[in-house]
Short mmCIF file of N, CA and C in Angstrom, two decimals:
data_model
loop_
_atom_site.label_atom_id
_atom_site.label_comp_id
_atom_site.label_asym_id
_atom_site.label_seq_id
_atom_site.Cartn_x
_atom_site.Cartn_y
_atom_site.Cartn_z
N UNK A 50 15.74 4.28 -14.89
CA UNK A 50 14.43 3.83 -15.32
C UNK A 50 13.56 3.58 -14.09
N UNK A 51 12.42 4.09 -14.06
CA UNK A 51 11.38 3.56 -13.11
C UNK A 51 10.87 2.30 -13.17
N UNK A 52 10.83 1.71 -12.08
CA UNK A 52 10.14 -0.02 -11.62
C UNK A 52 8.69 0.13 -12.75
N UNK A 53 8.35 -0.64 -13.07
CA UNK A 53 6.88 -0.78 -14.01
C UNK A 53 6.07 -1.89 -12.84
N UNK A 54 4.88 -1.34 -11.79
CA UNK A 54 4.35 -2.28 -11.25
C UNK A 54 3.55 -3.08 -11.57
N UNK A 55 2.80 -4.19 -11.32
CA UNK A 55 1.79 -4.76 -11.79
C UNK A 55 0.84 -4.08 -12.36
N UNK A 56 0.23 -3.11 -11.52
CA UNK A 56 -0.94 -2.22 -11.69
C UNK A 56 -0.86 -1.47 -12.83
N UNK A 57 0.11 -1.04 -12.34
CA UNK A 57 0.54 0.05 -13.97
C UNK A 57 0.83 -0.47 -15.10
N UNK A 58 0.97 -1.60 -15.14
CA UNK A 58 1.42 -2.36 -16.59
C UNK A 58 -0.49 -3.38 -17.34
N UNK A 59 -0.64 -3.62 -16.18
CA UNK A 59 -2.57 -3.79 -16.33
C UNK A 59 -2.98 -2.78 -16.70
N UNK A 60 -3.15 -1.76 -16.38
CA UNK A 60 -3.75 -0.06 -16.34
C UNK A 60 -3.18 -0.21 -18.18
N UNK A 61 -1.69 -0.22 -18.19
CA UNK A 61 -1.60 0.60 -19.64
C UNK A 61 -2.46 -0.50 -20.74
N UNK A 62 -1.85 -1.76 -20.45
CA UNK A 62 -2.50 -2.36 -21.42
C UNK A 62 -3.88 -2.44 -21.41
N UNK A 63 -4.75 -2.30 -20.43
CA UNK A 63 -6.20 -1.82 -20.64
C UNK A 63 -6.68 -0.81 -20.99
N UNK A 64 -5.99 0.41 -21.26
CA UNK A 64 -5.81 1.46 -22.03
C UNK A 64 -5.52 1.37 -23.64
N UNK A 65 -5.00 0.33 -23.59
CA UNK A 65 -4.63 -0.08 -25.34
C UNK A 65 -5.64 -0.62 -26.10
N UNK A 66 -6.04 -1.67 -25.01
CA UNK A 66 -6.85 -2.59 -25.57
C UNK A 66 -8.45 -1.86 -26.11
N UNK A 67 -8.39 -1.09 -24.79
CA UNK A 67 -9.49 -0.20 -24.86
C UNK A 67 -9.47 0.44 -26.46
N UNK A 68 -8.05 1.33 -26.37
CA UNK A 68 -8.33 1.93 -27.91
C UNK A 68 -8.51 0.85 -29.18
N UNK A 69 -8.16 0.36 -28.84
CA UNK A 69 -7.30 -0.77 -30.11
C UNK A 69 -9.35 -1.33 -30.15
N UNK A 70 -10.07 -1.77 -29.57
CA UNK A 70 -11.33 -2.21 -29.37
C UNK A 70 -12.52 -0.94 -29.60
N UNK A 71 -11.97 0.33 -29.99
CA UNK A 71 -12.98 1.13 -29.88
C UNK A 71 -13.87 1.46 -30.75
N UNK A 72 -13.51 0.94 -31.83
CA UNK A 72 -13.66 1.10 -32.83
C UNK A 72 -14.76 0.22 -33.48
N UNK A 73 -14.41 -1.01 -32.94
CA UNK A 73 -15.16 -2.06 -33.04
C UNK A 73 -16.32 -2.50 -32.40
N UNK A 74 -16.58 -1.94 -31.07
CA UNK A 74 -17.45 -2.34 -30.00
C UNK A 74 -18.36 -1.22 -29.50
N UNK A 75 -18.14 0.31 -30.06
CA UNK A 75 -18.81 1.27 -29.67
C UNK A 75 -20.21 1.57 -29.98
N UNK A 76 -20.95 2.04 -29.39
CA UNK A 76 -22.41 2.38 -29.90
C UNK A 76 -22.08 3.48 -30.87
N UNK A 77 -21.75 4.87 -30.31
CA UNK A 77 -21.61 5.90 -31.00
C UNK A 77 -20.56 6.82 -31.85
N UNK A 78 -19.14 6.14 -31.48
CA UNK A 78 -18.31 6.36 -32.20
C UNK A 78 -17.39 7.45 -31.42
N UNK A 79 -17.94 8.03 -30.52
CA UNK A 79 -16.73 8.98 -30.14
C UNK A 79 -16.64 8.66 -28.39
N UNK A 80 -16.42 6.86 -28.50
CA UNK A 80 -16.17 6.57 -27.14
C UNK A 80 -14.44 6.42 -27.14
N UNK A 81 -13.98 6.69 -28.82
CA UNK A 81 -12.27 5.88 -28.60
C UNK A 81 -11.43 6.72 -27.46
N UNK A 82 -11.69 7.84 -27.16
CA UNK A 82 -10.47 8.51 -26.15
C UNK A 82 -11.08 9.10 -25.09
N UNK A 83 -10.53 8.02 -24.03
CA UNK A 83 -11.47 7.62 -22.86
C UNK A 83 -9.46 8.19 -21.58
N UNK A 84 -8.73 8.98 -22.82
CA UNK A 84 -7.95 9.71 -21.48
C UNK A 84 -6.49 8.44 -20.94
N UNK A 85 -5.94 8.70 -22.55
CA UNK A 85 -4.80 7.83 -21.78
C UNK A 85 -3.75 8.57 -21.15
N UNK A 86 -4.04 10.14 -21.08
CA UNK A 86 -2.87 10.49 -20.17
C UNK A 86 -2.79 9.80 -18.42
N UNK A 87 -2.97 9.06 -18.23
CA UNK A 87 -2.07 8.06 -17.22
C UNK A 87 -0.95 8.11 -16.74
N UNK A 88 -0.28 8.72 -17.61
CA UNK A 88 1.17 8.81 -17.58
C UNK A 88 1.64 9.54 -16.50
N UNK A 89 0.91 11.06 -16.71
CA UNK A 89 0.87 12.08 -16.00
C UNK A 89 1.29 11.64 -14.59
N UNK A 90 0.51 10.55 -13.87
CA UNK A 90 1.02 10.26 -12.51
C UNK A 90 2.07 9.67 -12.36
N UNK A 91 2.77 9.10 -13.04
CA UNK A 91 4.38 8.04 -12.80
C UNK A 91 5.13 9.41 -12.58
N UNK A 92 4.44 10.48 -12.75
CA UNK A 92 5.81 11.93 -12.85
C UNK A 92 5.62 12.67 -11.05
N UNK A 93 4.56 12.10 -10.59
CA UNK A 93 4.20 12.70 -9.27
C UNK A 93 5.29 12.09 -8.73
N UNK A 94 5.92 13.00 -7.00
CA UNK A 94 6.17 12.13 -6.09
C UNK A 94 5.74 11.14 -6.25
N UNK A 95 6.93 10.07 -5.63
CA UNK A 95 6.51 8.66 -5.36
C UNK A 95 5.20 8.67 -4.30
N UNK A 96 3.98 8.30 -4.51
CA UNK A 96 3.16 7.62 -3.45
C UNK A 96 2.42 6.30 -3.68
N UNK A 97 2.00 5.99 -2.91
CA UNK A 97 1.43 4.57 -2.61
C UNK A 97 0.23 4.58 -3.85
N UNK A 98 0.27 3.52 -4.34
CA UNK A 98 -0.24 3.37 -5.81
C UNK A 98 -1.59 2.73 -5.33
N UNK A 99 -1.88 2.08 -4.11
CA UNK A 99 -2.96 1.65 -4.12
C UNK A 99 -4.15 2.45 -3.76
N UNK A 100 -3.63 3.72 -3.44
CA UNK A 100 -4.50 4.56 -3.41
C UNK A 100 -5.09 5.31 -4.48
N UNK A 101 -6.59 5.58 -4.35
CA UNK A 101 -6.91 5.92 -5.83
C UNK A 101 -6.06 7.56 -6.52
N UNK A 102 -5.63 7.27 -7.03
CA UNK A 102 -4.64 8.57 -7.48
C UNK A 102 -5.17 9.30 -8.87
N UNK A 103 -6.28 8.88 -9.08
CA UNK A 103 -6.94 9.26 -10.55
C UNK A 103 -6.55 9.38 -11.99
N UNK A 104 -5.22 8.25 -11.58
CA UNK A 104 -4.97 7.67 -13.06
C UNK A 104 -6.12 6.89 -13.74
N UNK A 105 -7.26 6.53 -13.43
CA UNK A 105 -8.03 5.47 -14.19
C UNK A 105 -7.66 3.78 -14.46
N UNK A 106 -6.74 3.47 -13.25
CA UNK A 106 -6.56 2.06 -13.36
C UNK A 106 -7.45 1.57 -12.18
N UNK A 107 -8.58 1.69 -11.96
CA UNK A 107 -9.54 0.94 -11.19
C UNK A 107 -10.53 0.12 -11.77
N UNK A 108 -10.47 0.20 -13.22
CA UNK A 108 -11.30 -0.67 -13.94
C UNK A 108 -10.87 -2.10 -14.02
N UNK A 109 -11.07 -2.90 -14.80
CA UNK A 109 -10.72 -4.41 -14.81
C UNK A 109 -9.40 -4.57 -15.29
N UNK A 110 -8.05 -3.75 -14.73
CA UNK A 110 -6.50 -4.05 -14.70
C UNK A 110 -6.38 -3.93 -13.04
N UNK A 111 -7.47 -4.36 -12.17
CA UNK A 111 -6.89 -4.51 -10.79
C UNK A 111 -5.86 -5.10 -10.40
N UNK A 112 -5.61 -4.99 -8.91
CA UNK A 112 -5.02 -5.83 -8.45
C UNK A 112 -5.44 -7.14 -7.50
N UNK A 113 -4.63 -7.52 -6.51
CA UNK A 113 -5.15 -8.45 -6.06
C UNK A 113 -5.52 -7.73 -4.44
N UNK A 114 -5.18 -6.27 -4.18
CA UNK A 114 -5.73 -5.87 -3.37
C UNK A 114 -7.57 -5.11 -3.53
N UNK A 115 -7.19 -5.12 -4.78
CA UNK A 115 -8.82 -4.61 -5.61
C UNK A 115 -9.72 -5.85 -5.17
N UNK A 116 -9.58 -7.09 -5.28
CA UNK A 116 -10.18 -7.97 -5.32
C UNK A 116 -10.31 -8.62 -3.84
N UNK A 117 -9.68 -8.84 -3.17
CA UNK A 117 -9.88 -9.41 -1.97
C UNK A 117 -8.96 -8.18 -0.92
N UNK A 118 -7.86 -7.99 -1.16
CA UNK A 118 -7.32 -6.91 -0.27
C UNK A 118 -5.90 -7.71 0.13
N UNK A 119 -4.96 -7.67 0.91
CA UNK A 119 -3.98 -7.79 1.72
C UNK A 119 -4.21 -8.12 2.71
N UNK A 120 -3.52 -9.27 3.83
CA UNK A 120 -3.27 -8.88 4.85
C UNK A 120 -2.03 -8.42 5.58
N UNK A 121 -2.71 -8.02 6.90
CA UNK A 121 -1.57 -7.35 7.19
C UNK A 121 -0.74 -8.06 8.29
N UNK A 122 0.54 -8.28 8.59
CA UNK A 122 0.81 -9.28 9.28
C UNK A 122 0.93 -9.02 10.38
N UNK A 123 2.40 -9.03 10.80
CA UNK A 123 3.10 -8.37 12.36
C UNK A 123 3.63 -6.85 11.78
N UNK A 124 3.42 -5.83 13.24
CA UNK A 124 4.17 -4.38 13.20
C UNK A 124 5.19 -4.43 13.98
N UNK A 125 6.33 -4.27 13.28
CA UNK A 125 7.67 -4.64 14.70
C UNK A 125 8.35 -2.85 14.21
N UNK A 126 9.00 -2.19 14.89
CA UNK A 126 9.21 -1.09 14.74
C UNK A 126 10.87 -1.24 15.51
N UNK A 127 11.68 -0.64 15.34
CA UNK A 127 13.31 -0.83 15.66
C UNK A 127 14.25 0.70 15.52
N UNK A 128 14.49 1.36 16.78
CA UNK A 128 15.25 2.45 16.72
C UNK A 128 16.44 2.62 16.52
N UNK A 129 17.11 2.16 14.99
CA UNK A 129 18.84 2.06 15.15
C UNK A 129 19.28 3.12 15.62
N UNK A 130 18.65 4.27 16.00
CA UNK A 130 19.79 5.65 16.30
C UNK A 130 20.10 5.50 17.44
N UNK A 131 21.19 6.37 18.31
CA UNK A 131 21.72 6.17 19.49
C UNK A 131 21.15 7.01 20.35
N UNK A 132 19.84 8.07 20.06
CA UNK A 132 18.90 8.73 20.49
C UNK A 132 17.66 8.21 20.77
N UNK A 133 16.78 8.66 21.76
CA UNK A 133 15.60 8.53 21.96
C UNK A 133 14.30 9.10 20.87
N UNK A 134 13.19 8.30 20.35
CA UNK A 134 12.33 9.10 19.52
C UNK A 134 11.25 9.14 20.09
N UNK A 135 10.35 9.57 19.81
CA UNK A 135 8.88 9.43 20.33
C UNK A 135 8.01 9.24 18.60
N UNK A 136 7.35 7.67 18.76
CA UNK A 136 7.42 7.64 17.41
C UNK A 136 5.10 6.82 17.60
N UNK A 137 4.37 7.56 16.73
CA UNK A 137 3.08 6.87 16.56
C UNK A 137 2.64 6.03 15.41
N UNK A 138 2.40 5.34 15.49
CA UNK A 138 1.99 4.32 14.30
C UNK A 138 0.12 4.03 14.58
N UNK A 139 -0.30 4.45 13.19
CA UNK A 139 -1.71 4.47 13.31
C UNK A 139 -1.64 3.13 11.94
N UNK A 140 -3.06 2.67 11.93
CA UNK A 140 -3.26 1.94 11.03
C UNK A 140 -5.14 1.67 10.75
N UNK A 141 -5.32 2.07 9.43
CA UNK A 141 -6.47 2.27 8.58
C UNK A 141 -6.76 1.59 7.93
N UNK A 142 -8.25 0.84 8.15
CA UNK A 142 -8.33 0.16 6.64
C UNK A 142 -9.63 0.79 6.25
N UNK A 143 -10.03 0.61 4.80
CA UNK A 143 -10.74 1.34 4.14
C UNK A 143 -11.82 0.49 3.54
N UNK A 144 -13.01 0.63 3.64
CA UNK A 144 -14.20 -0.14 3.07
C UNK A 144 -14.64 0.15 1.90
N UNK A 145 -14.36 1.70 1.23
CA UNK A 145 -14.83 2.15 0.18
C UNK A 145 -13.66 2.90 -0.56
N UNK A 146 -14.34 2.81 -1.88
CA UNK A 146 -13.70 3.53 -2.78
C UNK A 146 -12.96 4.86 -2.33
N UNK A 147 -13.68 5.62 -1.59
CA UNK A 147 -13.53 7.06 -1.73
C UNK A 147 -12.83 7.20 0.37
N UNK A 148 -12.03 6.16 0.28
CA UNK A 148 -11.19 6.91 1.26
C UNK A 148 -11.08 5.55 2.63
N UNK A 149 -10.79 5.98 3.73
CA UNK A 149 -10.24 5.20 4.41
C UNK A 149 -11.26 5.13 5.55
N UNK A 150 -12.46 4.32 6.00
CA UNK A 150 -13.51 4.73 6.57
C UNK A 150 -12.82 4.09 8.37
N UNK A 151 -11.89 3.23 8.54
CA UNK A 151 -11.45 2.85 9.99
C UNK A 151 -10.17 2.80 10.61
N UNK A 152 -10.41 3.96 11.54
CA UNK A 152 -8.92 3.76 12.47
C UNK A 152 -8.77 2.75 13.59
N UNK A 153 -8.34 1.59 12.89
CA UNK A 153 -8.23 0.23 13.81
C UNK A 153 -7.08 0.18 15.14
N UNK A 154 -6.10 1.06 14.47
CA UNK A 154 -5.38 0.91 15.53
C UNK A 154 -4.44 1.94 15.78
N UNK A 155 -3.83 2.48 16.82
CA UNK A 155 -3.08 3.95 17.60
C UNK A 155 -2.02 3.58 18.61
N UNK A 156 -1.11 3.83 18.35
CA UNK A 156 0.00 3.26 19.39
C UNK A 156 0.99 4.40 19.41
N UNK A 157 1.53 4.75 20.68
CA UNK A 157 1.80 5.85 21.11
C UNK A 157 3.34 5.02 21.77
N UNK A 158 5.15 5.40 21.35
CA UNK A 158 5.93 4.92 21.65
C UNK A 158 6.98 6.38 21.80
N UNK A 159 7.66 5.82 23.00
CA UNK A 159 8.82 6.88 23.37
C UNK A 159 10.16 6.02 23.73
N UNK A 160 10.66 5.56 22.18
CA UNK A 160 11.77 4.82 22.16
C UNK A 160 13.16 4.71 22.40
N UNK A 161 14.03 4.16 23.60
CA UNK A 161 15.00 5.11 24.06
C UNK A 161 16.28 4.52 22.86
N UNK A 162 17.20 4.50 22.55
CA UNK A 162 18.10 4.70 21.75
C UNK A 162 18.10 3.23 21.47
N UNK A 163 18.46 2.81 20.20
CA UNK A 163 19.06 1.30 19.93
C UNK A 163 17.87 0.43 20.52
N UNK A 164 16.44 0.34 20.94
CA UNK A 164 15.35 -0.40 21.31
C UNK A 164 14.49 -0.46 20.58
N UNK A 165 13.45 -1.44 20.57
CA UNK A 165 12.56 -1.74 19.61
C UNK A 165 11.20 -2.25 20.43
N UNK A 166 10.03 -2.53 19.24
CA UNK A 166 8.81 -2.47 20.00
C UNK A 166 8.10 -3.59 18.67
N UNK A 167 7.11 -4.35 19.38
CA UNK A 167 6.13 -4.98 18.50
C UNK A 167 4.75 -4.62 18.82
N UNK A 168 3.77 -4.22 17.82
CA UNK A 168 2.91 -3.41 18.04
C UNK A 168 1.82 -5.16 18.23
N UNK A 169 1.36 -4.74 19.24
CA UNK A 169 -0.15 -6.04 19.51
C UNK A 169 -0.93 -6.25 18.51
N UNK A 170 -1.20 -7.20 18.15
CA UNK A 170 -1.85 -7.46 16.81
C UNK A 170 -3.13 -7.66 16.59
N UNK A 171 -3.99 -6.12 17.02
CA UNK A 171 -4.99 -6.66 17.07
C UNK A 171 -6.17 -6.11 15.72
N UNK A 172 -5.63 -5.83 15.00
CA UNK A 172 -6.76 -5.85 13.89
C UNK A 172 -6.74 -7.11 13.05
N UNK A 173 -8.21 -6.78 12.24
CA UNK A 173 -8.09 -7.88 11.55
C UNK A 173 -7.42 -8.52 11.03
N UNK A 174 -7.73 -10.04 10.46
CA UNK A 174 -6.76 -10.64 10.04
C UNK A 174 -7.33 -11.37 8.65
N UNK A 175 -8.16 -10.70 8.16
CA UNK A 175 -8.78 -10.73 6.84
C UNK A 175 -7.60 -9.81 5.87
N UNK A 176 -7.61 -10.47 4.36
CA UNK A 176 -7.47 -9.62 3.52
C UNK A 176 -8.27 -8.17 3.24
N UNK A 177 -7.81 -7.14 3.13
CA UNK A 177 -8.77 -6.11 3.43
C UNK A 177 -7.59 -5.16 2.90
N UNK A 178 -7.72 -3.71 2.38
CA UNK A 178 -7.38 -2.33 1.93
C UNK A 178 -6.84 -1.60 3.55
N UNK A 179 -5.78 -1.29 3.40
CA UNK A 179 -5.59 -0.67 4.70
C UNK A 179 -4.42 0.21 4.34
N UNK A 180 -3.60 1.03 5.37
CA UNK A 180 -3.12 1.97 5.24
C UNK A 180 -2.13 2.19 6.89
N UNK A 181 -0.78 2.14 6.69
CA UNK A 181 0.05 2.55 8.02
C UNK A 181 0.57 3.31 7.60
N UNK A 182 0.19 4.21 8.77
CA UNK A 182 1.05 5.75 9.04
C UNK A 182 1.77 5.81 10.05
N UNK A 183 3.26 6.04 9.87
CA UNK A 183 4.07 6.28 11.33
C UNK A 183 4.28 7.59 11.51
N UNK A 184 4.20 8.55 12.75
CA UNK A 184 4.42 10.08 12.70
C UNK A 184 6.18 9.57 13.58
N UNK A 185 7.31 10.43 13.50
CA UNK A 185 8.45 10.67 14.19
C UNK A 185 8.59 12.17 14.88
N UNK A 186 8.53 11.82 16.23
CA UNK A 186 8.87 13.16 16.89
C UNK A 186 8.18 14.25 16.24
N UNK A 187 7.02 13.83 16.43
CA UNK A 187 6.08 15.18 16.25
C UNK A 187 5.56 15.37 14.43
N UNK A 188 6.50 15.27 13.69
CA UNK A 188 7.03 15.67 12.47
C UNK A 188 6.84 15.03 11.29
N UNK A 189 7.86 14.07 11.17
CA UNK A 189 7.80 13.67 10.01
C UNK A 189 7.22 12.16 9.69
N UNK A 190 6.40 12.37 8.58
CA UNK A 190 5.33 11.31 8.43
C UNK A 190 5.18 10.73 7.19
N UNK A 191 5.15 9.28 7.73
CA UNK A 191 5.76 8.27 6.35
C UNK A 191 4.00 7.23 6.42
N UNK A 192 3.74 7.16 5.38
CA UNK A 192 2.64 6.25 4.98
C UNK A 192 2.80 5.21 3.49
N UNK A 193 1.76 4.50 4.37
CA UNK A 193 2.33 3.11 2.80
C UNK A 193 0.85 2.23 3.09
N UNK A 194 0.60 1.62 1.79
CA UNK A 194 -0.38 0.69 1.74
C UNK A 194 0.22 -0.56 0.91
N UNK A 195 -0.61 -1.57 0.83
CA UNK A 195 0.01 -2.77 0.10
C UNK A 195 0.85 -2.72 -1.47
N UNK A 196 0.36 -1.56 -1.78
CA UNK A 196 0.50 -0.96 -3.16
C UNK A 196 1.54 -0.50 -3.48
N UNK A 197 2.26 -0.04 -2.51
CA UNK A 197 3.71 0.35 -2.96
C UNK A 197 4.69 -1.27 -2.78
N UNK A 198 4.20 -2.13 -2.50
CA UNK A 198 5.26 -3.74 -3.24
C UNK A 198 4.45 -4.23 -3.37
N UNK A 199 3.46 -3.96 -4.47
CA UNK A 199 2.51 -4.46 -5.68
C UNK A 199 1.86 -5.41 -5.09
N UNK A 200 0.83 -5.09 -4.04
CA UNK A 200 -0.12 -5.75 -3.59
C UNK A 200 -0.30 -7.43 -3.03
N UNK A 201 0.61 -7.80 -2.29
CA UNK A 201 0.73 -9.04 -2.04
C UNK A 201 0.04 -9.80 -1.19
N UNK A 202 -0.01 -11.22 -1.54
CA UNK A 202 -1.26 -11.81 0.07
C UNK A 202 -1.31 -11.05 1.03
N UNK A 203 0.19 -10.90 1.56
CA UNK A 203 0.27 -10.71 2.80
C UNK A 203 1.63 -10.00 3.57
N UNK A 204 1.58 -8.74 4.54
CA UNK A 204 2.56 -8.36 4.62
C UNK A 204 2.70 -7.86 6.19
N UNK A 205 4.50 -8.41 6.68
CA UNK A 205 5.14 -8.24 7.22
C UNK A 205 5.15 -6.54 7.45
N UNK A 206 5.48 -5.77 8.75
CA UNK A 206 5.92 -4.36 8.35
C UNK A 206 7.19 -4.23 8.81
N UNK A 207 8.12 -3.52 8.90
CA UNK A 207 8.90 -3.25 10.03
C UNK A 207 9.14 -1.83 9.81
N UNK A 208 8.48 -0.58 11.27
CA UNK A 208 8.79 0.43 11.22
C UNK A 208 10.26 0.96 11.19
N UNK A 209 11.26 1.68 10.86
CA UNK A 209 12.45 1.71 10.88
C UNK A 209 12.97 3.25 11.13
N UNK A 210 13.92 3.48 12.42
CA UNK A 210 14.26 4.76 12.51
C UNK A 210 15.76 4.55 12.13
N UNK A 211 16.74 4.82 11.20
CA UNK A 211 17.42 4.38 10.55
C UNK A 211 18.74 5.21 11.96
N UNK A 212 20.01 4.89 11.39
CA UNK A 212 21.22 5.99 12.69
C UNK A 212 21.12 6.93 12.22
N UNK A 213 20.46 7.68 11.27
CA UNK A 213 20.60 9.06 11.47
C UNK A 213 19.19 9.80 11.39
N UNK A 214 18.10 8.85 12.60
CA UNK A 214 17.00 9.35 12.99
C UNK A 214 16.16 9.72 11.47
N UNK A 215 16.36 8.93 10.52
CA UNK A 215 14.80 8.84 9.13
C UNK A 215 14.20 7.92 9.71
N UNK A 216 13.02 8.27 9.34
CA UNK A 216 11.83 7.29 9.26
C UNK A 216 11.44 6.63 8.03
N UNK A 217 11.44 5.08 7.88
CA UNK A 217 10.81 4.35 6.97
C UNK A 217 10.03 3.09 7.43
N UNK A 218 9.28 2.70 6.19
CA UNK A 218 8.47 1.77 6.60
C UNK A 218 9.02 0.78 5.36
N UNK A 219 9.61 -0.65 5.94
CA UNK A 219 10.03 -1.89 5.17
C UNK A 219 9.39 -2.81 5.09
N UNK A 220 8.84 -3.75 4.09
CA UNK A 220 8.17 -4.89 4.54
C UNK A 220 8.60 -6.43 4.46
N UNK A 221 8.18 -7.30 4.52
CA UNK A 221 8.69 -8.34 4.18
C UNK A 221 7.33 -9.45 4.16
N UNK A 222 7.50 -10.23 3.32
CA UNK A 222 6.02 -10.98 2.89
C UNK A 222 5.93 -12.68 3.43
N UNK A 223 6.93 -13.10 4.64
CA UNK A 223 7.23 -14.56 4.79
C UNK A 223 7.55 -14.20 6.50
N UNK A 224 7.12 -15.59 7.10
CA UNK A 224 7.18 -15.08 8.45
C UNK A 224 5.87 -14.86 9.32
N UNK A 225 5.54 -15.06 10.87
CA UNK A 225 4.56 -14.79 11.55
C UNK A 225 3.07 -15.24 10.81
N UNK A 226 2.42 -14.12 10.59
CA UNK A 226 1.20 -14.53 9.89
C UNK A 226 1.04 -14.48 8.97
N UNK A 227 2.53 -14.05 8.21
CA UNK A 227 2.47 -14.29 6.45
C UNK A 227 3.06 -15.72 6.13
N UNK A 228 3.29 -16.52 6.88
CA UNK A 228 4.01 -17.55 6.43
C UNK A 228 2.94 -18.29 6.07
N UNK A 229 4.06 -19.33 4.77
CA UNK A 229 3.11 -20.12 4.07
C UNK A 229 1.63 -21.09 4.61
N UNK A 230 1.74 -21.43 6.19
CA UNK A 230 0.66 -21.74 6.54
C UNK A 230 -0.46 -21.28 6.75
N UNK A 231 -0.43 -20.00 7.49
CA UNK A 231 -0.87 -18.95 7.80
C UNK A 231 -1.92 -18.10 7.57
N UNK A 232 -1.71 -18.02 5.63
CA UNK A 232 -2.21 -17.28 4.97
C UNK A 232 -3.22 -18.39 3.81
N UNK A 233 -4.32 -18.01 3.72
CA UNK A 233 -5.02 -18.95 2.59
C UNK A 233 -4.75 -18.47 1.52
N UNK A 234 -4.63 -19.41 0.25
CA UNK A 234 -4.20 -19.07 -0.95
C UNK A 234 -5.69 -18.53 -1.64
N UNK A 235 -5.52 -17.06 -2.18
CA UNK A 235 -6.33 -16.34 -2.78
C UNK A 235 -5.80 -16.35 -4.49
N UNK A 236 -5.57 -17.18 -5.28
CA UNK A 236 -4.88 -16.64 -6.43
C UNK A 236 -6.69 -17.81 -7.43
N UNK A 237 -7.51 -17.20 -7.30
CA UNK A 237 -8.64 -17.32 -7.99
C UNK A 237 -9.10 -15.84 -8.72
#
């Protein structure tokens, strides 16, 4: 069975409600099917949900990155393999709807086996829409936004080159500048 995220479980039931209300609230009568195939995307590759993916959950089943955004905490990055990588981590945040308008930050690492790196922390520290991309040795390229662990205050990253040289991106939501002091409570 697939995880059911916040978003997607807002999205469907505002899709219901929608029909279930159409009937009742319409000017003209042929507003009831407003396109609940939605579905269609839970069947794509897995990608980052907070990106607009044109399911139609941007209406009022947001999240809490819709509304104020995420922040983003510490970037700590860690080479378990017993090889050297050459690994970039970019990071984007986005002002508008229609895409990702700032490359805040570019870091360029040539990691020798079993070593690790903490990326300087210098973008904002506002809740805000953003986006990390790590490239590995030229190649292979992993991206994530708050949206793939359902949009939280605030998040931890840790880049990860696993022992048999994959690339992932892990997070964790407690700690540094996500810890409970840290972060102001947004749950309005």
């Amino acid at each position: 069975m697939t995880e059911l995220s916040r978003r997607r479980l807002l999205a469907a039931s505002g899709v219901a409600m929608t029909g279930a209300l159409a009937g009742c609230s319409s000017d003209d009568g042929d507003d009831g099917d407003d396109g609940d195939r939605g579905d269609e995307a839970d069947d794509e590759p897995r990608e980052d949900s907070s990106v607009d993916d044109g399911n139609g959950d941007d209406g009022d089943g947001g999240s809490d990155a819709d509304a104020g955004g995420t922040v983003l905490g510490d970037i700590t990055i860690e080479n378990l393999d017993d090889r050297s990588h050459d690994l970039d981590v970019l990071v984007e945040f986005g002002e508008g709807e229609d895409g990702w308008s700032s490359l805040n930050h570019w870091s360029s690492y040539d990691l020798e086996g079993r070593a690790g790196e903490s990326l300087e922390r210098d973008w904002r520290d506002d809740p805000a829409r953003f986006r990390v991309t790590a490239r590995l040795d030229g190649e292979e390229i992993t991206s994530v936004t708050p949206g793939k662990w359902n949009d939280p205050g605030c998040l931890n990253l840790l880049v990860l080159i696993d022992r048999d040289g994959s690339l992932s991106i892990t997070s964790d939501t407690a700690g540094g500048p996500c810890s409970a002091d840290e972060v102001p409570d947004e749950d309005e």
